[in-house]
Coordinates of C-alpha atoms and ligand atoms in Angstrom, one line a residue:
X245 CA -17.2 -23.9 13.7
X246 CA -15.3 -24.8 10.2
X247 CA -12.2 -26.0 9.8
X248 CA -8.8 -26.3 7.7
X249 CA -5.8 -28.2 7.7
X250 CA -2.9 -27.2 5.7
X251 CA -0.4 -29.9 5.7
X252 CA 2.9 -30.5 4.5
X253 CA 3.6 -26.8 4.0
X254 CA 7.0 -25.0 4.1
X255 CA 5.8 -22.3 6.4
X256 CA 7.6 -18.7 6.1
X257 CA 7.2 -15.7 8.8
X258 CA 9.0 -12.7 8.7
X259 CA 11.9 -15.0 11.4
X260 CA 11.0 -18.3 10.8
X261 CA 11.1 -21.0 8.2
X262 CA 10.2 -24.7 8.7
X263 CA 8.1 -27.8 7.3
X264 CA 4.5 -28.3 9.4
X265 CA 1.1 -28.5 9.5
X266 CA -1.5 -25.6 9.6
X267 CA -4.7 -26.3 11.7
X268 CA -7.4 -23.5 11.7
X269 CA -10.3 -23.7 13.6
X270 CA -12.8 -21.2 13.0
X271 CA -10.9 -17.8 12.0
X272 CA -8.0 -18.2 13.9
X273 CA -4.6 -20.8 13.6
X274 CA -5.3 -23.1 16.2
X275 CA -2.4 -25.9 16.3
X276 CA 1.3 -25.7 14.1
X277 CA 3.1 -28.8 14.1
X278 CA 4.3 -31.4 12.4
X279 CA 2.1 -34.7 11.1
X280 CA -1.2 -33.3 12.6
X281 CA -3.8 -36.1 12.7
X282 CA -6.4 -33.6 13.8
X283 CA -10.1 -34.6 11.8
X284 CA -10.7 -30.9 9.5
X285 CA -13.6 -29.9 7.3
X286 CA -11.0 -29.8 4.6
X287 CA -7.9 -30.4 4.3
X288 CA -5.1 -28.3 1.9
X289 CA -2.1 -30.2 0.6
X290 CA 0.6 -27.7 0.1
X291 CA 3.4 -29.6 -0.5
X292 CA 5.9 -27.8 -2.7
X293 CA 4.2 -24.5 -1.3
X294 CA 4.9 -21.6 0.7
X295 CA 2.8 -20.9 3.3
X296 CA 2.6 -17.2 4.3
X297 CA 0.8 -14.9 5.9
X298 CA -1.6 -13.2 3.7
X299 CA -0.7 -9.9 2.5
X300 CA -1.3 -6.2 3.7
X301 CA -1.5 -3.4 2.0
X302 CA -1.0 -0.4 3.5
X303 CA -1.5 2.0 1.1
X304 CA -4.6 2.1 -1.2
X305 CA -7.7 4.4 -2.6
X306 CA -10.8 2.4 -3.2
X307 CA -13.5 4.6 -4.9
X308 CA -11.7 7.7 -4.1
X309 CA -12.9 11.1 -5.6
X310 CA -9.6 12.1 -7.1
X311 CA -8.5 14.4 -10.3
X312 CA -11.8 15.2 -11.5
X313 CA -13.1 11.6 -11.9
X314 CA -13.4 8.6 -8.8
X315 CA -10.8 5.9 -8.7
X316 CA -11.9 3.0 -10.7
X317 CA -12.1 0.1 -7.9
X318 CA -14.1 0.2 -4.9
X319 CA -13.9 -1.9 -1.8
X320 CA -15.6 -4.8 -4.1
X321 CA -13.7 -5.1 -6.8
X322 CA -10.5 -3.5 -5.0
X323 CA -10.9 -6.3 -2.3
X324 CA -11.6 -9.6 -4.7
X325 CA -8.4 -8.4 -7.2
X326 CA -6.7 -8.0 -4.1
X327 CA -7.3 -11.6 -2.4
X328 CA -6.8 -13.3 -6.2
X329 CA -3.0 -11.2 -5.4
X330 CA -2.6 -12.9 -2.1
X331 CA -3.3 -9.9 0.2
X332 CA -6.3 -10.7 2.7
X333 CA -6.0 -7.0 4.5
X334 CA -6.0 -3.4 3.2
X335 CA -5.7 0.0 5.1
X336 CA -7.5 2.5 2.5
X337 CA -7.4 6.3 3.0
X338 CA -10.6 7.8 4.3
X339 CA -11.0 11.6 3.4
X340 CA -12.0 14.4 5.6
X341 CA -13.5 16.7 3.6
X342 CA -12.0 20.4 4.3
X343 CA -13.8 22.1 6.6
X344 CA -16.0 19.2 8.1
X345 CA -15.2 16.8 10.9
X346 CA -12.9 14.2 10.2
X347 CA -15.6 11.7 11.8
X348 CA -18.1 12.0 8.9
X349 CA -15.0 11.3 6.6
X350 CA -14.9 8.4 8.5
X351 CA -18.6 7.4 8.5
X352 CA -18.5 8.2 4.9
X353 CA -15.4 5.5 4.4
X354 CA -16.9 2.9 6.2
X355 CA -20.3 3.5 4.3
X356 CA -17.9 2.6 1.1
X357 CA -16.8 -0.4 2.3
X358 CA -18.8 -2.2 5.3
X359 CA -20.3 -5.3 3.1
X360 CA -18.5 -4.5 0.1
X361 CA -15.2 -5.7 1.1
X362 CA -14.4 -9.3 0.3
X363 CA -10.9 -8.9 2.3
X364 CA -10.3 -7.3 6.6
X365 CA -9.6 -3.7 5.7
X366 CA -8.5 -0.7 7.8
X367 CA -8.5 2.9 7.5
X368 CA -5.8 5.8 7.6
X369 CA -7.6 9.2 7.9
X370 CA -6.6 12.1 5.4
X371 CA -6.3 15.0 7.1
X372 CA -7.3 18.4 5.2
X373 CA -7.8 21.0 7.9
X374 CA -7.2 20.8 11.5
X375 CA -7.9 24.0 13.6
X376 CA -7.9 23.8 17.4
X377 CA -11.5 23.3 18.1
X378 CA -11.1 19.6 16.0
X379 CA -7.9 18.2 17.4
X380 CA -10.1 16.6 20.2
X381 CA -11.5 14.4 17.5
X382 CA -8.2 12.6 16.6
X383 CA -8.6 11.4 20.4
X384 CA -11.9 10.0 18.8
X385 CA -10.6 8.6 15.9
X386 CA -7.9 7.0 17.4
X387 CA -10.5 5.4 19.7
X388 CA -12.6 4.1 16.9
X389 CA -8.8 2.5 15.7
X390 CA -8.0 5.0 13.0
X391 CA -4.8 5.3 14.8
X392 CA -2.6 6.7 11.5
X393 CA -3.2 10.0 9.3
X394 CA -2.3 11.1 6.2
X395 CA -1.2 14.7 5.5
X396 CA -0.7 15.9 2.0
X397 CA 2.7 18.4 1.0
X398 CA 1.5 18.2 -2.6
X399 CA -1.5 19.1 -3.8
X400 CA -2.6 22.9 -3.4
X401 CA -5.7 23.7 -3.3
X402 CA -7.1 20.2 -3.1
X403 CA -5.4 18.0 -0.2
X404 CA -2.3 20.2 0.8
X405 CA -2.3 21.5 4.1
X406 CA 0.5 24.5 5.4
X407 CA 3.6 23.8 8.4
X408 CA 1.1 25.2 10.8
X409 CA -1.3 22.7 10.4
X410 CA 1.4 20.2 10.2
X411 CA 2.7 20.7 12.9
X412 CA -0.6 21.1 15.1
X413 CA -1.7 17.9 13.9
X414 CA 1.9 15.9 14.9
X415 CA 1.7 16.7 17.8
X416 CA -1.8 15.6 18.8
X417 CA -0.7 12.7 17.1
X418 CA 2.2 12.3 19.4
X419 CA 0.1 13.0 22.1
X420 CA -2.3 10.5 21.4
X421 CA 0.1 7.9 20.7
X422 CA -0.7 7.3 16.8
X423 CA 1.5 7.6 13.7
X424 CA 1.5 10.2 10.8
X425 CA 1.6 9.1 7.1
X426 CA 3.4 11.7 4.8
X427 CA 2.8 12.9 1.4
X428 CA 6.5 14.8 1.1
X429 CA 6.8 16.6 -1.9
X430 CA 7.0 20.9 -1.9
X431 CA 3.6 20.7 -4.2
X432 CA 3.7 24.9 -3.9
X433 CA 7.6 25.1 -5.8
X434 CA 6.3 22.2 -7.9
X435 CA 3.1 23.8 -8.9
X436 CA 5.6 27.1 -9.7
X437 CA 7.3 25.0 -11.9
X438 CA 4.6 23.6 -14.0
X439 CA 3.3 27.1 -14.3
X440 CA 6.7 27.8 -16.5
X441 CA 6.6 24.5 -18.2
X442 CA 2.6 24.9 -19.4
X443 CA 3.4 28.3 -20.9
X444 CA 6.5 26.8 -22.3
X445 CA 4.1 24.8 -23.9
X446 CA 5.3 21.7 -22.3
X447 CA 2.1 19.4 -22.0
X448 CA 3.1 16.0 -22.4
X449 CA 2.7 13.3 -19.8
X450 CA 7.0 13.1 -20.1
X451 CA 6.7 16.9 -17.8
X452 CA 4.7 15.6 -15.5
X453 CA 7.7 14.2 -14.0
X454 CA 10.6 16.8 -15.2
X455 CA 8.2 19.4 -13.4
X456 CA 8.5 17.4 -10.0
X457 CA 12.5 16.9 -9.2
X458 CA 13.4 14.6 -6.6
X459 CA 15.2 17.3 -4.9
X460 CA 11.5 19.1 -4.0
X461 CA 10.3 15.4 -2.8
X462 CA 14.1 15.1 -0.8
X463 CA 13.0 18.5 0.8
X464 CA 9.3 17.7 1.8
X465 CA 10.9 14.4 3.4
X466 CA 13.3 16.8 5.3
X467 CA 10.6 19.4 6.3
X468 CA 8.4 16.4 7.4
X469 CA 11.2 14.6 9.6
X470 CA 12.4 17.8 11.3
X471 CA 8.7 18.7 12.1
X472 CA 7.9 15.5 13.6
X473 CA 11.0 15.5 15.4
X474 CA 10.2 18.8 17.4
X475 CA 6.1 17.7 17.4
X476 CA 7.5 14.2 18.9
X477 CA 5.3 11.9 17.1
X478 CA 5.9 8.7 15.2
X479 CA 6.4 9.4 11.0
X480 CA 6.1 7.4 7.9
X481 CA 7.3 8.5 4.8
X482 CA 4.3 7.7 2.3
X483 CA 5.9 6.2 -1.5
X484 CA 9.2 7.3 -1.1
X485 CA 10.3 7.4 -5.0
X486 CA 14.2 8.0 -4.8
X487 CA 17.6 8.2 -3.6
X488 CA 17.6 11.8 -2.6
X489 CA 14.5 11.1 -0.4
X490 CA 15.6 8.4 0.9
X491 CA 19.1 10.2 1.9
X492 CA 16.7 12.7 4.3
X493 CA 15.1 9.4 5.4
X494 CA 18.6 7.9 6.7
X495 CA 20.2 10.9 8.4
X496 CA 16.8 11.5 10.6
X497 CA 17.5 8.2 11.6
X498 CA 20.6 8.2 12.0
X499 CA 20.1 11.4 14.1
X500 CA 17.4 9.3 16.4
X501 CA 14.4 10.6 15.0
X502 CA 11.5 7.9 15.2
X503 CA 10.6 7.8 11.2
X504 CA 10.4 5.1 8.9
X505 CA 9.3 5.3 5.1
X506 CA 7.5 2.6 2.3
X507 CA 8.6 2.4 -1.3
X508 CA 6.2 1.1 -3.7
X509 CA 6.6 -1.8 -6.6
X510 CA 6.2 0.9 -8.9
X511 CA 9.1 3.1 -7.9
X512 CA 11.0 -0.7 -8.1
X513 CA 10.5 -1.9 -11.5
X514 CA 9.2 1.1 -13.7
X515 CA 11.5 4.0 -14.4
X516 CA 10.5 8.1 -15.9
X517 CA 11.7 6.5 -19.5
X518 CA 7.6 5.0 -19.3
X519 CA 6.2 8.6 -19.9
X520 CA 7.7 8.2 -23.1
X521 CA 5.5 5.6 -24.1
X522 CA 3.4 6.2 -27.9
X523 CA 0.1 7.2 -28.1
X524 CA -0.3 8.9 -24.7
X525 CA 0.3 5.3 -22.9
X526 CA 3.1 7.5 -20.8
X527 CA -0.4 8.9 -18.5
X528 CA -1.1 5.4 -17.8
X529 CA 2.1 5.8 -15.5
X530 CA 1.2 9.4 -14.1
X531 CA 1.4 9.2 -10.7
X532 CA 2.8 11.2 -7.8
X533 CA 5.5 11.3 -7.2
X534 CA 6.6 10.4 -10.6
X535 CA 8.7 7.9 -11.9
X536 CA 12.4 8.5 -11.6
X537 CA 15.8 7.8 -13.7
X538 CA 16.1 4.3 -13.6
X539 CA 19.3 4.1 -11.4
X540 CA 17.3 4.9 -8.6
X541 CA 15.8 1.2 -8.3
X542 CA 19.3 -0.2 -7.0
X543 CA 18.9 2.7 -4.5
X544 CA 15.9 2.1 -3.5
X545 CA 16.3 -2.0 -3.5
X546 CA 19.8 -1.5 -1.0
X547 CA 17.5 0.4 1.2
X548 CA 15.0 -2.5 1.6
X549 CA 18.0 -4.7 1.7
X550 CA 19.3 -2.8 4.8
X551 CA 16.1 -1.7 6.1
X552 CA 16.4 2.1 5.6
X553 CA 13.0 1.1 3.6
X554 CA 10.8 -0.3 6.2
X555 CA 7.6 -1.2 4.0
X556 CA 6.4 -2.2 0.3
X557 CA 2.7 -1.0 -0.3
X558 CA 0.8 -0.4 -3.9
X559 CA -0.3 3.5 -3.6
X560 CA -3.3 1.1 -5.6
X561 CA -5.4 4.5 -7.2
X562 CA -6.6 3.0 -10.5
X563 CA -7.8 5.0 -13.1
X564 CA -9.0 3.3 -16.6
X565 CA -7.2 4.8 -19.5
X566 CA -9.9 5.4 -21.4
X567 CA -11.6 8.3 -20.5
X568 CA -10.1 8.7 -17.0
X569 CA -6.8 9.0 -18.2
X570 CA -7.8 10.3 -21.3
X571 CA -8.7 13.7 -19.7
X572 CA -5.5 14.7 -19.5
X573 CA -4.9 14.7 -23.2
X574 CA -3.0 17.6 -24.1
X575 CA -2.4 18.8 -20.9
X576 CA -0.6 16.1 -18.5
X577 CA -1.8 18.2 -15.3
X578 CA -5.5 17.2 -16.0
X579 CA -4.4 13.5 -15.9
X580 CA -5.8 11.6 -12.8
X581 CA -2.9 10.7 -10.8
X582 CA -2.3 7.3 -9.6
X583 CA -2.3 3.1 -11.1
X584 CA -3.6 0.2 -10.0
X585 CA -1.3 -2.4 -8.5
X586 CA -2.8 -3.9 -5.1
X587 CA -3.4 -7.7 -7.6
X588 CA 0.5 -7.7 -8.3
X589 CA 2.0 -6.7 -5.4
X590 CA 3.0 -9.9 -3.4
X591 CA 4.1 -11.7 -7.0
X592 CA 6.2 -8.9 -8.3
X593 CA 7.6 -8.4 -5.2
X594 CA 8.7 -12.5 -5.4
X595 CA 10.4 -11.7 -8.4
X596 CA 12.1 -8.9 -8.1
X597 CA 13.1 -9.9 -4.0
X598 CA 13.6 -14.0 -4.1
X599 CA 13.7 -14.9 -7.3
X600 CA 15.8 -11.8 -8.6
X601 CA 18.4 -12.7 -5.7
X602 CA 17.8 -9.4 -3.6
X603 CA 16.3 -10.5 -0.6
X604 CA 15.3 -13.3 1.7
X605 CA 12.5 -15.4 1.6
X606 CA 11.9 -13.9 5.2
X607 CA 12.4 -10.9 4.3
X608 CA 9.9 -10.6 1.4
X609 CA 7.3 -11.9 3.8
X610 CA 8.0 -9.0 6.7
X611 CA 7.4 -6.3 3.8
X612 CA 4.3 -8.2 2.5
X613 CA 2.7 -8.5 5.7
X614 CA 4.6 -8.3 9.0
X615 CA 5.7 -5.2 8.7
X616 CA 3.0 -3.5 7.7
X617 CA 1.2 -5.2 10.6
X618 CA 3.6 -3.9 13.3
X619 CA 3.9 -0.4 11.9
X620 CA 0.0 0.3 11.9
X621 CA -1.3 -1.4 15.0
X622 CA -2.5 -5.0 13.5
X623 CA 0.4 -7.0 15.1
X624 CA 0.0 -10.2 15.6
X625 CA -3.7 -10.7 14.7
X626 CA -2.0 -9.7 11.6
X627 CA 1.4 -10.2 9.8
X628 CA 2.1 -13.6 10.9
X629 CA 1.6 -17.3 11.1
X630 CA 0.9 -18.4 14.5
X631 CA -1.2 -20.0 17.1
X632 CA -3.9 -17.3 18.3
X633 CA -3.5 -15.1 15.0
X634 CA -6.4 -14.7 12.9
X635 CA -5.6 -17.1 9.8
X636 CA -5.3 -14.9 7.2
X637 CA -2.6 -17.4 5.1
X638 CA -1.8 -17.5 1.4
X639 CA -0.4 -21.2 0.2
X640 CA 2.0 -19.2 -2.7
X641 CA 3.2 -21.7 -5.6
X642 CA 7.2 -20.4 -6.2
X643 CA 7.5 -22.1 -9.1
X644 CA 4.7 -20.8 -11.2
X645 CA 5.4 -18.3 -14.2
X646 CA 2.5 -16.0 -15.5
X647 CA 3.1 -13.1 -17.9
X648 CA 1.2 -10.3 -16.3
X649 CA -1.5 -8.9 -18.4
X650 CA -4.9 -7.1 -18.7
X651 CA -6.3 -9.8 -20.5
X652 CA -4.7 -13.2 -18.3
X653 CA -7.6 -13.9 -16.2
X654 CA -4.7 -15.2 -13.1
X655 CA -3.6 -12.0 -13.1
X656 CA -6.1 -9.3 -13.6
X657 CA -9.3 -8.7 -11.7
X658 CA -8.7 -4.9 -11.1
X659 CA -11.8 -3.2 -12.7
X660 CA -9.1 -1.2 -15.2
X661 CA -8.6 -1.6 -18.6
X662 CA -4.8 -1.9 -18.3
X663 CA -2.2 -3.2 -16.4
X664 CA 0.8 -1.3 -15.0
X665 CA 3.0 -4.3 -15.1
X666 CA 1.4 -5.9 -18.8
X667 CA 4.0 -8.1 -20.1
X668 CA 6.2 -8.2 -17.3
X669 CA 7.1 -12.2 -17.0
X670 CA 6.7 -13.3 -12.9
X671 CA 7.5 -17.0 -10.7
X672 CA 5.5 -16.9 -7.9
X673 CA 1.9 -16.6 -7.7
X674 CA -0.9 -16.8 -5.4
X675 CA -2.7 -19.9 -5.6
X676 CA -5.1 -20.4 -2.6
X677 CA -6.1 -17.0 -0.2
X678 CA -7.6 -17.9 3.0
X679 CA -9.2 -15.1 5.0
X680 CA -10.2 -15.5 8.2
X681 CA -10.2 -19.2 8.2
X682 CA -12.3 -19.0 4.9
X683 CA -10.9 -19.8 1.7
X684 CA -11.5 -17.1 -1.0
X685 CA -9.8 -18.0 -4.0
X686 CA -8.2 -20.9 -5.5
X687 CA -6.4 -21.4 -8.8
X688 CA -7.5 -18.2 -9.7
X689 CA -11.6 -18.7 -8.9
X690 CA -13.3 -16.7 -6.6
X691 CA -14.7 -19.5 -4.0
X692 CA -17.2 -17.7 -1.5
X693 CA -18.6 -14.6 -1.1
X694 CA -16.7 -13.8 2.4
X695 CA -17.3 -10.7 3.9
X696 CA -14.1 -8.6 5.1
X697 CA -14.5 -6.6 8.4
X698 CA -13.2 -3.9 9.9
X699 CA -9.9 -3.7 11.9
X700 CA -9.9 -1.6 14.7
X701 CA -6.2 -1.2 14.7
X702 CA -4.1 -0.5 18.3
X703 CA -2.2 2.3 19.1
X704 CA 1.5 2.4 18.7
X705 CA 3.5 0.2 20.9
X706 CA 0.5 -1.7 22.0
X707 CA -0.6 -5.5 20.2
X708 CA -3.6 -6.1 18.7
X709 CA -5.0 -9.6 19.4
X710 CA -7.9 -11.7 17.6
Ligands
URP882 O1 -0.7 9.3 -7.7 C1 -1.1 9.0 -6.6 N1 -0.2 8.6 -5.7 N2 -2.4 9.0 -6.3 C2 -3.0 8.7 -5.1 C3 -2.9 9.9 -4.1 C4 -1.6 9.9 -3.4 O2 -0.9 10.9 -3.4 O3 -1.3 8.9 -2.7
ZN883 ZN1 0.3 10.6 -1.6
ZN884 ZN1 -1.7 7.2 -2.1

């Protein structure tokens, strides 16, 4: 059995924060404590470091068939850009295709990324029909430890499903003890509205957002709470993009209802003024929803601050500009929506949390990893630092500054040809990933060729051990 000592470490949990030494034995922290003498088959020195756990991403679409075209990463490249980002665990959106069982979309996702996957990844199932004769399989899934699903408001005619189905589904959620995911935008008013702006003549990536207003996002977040509220079943607001949405968010709480939602880096630091952009660079940032008027950040930003936010993840759906993003020339409906992000996450995130003054150390950690963790049934194989957990641990340099750009070989290893943050100036980077007890990368090489492995995540309420 191999083994690692970290020593000399300022070690940072979603609670804690304290000076000690790391000792892994095989893929799991075995001892924390200060001036370990313990013999290790190598030993880290991370002094001047922060030692975290690494990162999960909650939200992310390897090789997903999307807009006409397949999202540009799959689980191998998705998985390596991810570790070089500090994030050693993904849950990725499996697909059920409408009409079939939701178990082949399952079978299908795992065939995608079982060997692939250089990082522990997860899956949310995507839900596209569910009559009565197929709820008995979310009893399955949830058994296999697909214990989260992914229903679509937006979307007709491709992953939107009606109320009825909605509601069917929540409550064999509920009833199953699982979570829903939710995509809560009114896509059939916002599909009315690009209708008027297309024979307006209105084809510019810019419409793509003015045809979806935050008020038709606000009112899917509504529709979504008050169903799950009456299904009784556990929701989570998907990339909640603004203020509006978020106000639905904080009066179902306030009210009692169990819901909590995720913002992305995206909705953070880029604003709607980015469809602007020359030379059609504005699709690069077509997305859904769209980017809104910049004085939503602070909004969103407070709500982390105060927890009305309960979760950071990338909505990582990259799509290279040329030629993927390129279809949508001259009509900004045909361009595939989504960008890539799951490499930046944890940095930008540093920067815009800790080193922009917004929140706590321990607080950028519980939306990097902890919280995602606890939310989705990992907790605490996952989302921590401590003995038993499996030692998934990132030794983060604060101090060091990268500009972010497609061609900076620290921070770009997603297989696109841009980068939604190029330019953007960051302190804090990812300098040693350790999955599993195995490091991955370090200084920004790609050490071994690890395999990542399923997680057959628990049921809500219940811990998932190593
Ligand atoms: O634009 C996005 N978000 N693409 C991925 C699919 C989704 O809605 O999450
Ligand atoms: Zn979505
Ligand atoms: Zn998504």
């Amino acid at each position: 059995m191999s083994s690692l000592l970290i020593k000399n470490g300022r070690v940072i949990t979603a609670t804690d924060d304290y000076f000690a030494d790391v000792y892994v034995e095989g893929e799991t922290i075995h001892t924390i404590g200060q001036n370990l003498t313990v013999q290790a088959d190598e030993v880290i020195d991370a002094a001047g470091k922060l030692v975290i756990p690494g990162g999960i991403d909650s939200h992310t679409h390897m090789d997903m068939p999307f807009g006409g075209t397949t999202s540009a990463d799959d689980f191998e490249s998705g998985t390596i850009a991810a570790a070089f980002g500090g994030t050693t665990t993904i849950i990725d959106f499996a697909i059920q295709t409408k009409g079939e069982s939701t178990i082949k979309g399952l079978d299908t996702w795992h065939e995608k990324a079982n060997g692939k996957a250089s990082i522990d990844y997860a899956f949310h199932m995507i839900v596209t029909d569910m009559p009565d004769e197929r709820l008995p399989e979310m009893q399955k899934l949830a058994d296999e430890g697909v214990t989260s699903y992914k229903l679509f408001m937006a979307y007709p005619g491709v992953l939107y499903v009606d109320d009825g189905t909605l509601y069917r589904t929540f409550r064999q959620a509920g009833q199953n003890g699982t979570r829903i995911c939710m995509h809560a935008e009114n896509g059939i008013v916002i599909d009315e509205i690009i209708k008027e702006a297309k024979a307006d003549g209105k084809l510019d990536p810019i419409y793509h957002a003015l045809t979806r207003p935050t008020r038709m996002e606000a009112e899917g977040v509504h529709r979504a709470i008050a169903i799950a509220e009456v299904a009784d079943v556990p929701l989570y607001i998907v990339h909640l993009s603004s203020s509006d949405a978020l106000d639905e968010v904080k009066r179902g709480r306030a009210r009692g209802v169990d819901v909590m939602a995720e913002t992305c880096p995206q909705y953070l630091f880029m604003d709607q003024s980015y469809y602007q952009r020359p030379n059609f660079e504005g699709a690069k940032y077509v997305m859904t929803p769209a980017l809104r008027e910049k004085w939503n950040q602070d909004v969103l930003w407070k709500g982390l601050e105060f927890d009305h936010l309960a979760n950071v993840a990338t909505d990582h759906c990259p799509f290279c500009f040329k030629d993927q993003k390129e279809l949508g020339i001259g009509d900004f409906t045909k361009i595939p929506n989504g960008a890539p992000g799951v490499e930046n996450r944890v940095s930008v995130m540093y920067q815009g949390a800790v080193v922009e003054g917004r929140l706590s150390l321990n607080r950028w950690v519980e939306l990097m990893s902890t919280a995602a963790a606890k939310t989705f049934g990992m907790f605490p194989k996952k989302g921590t630092i401590a003995v038993g957990s499996d030692a998934d641990i990132v030794i983060f340099d604060p101090n060091r500054k990268e500009t972010i750009s497609v061609d900076n070989p620290f921070t770009h290893h997603m297989r696109v040809d841009y980068s939604a943050y190029e330019g953007v100036e960051i302190q804090g980077w990812s300098e040693i990933t350790i999955s599993r007890g195995k490091v991955i990368c370090r200084n920004g090489k790609l050490e071994t060729s690890h395999k990542g492995e399923f997680v057959k995540r628990a049921r809500q309420g219940e811990l998932l051990r190593s």
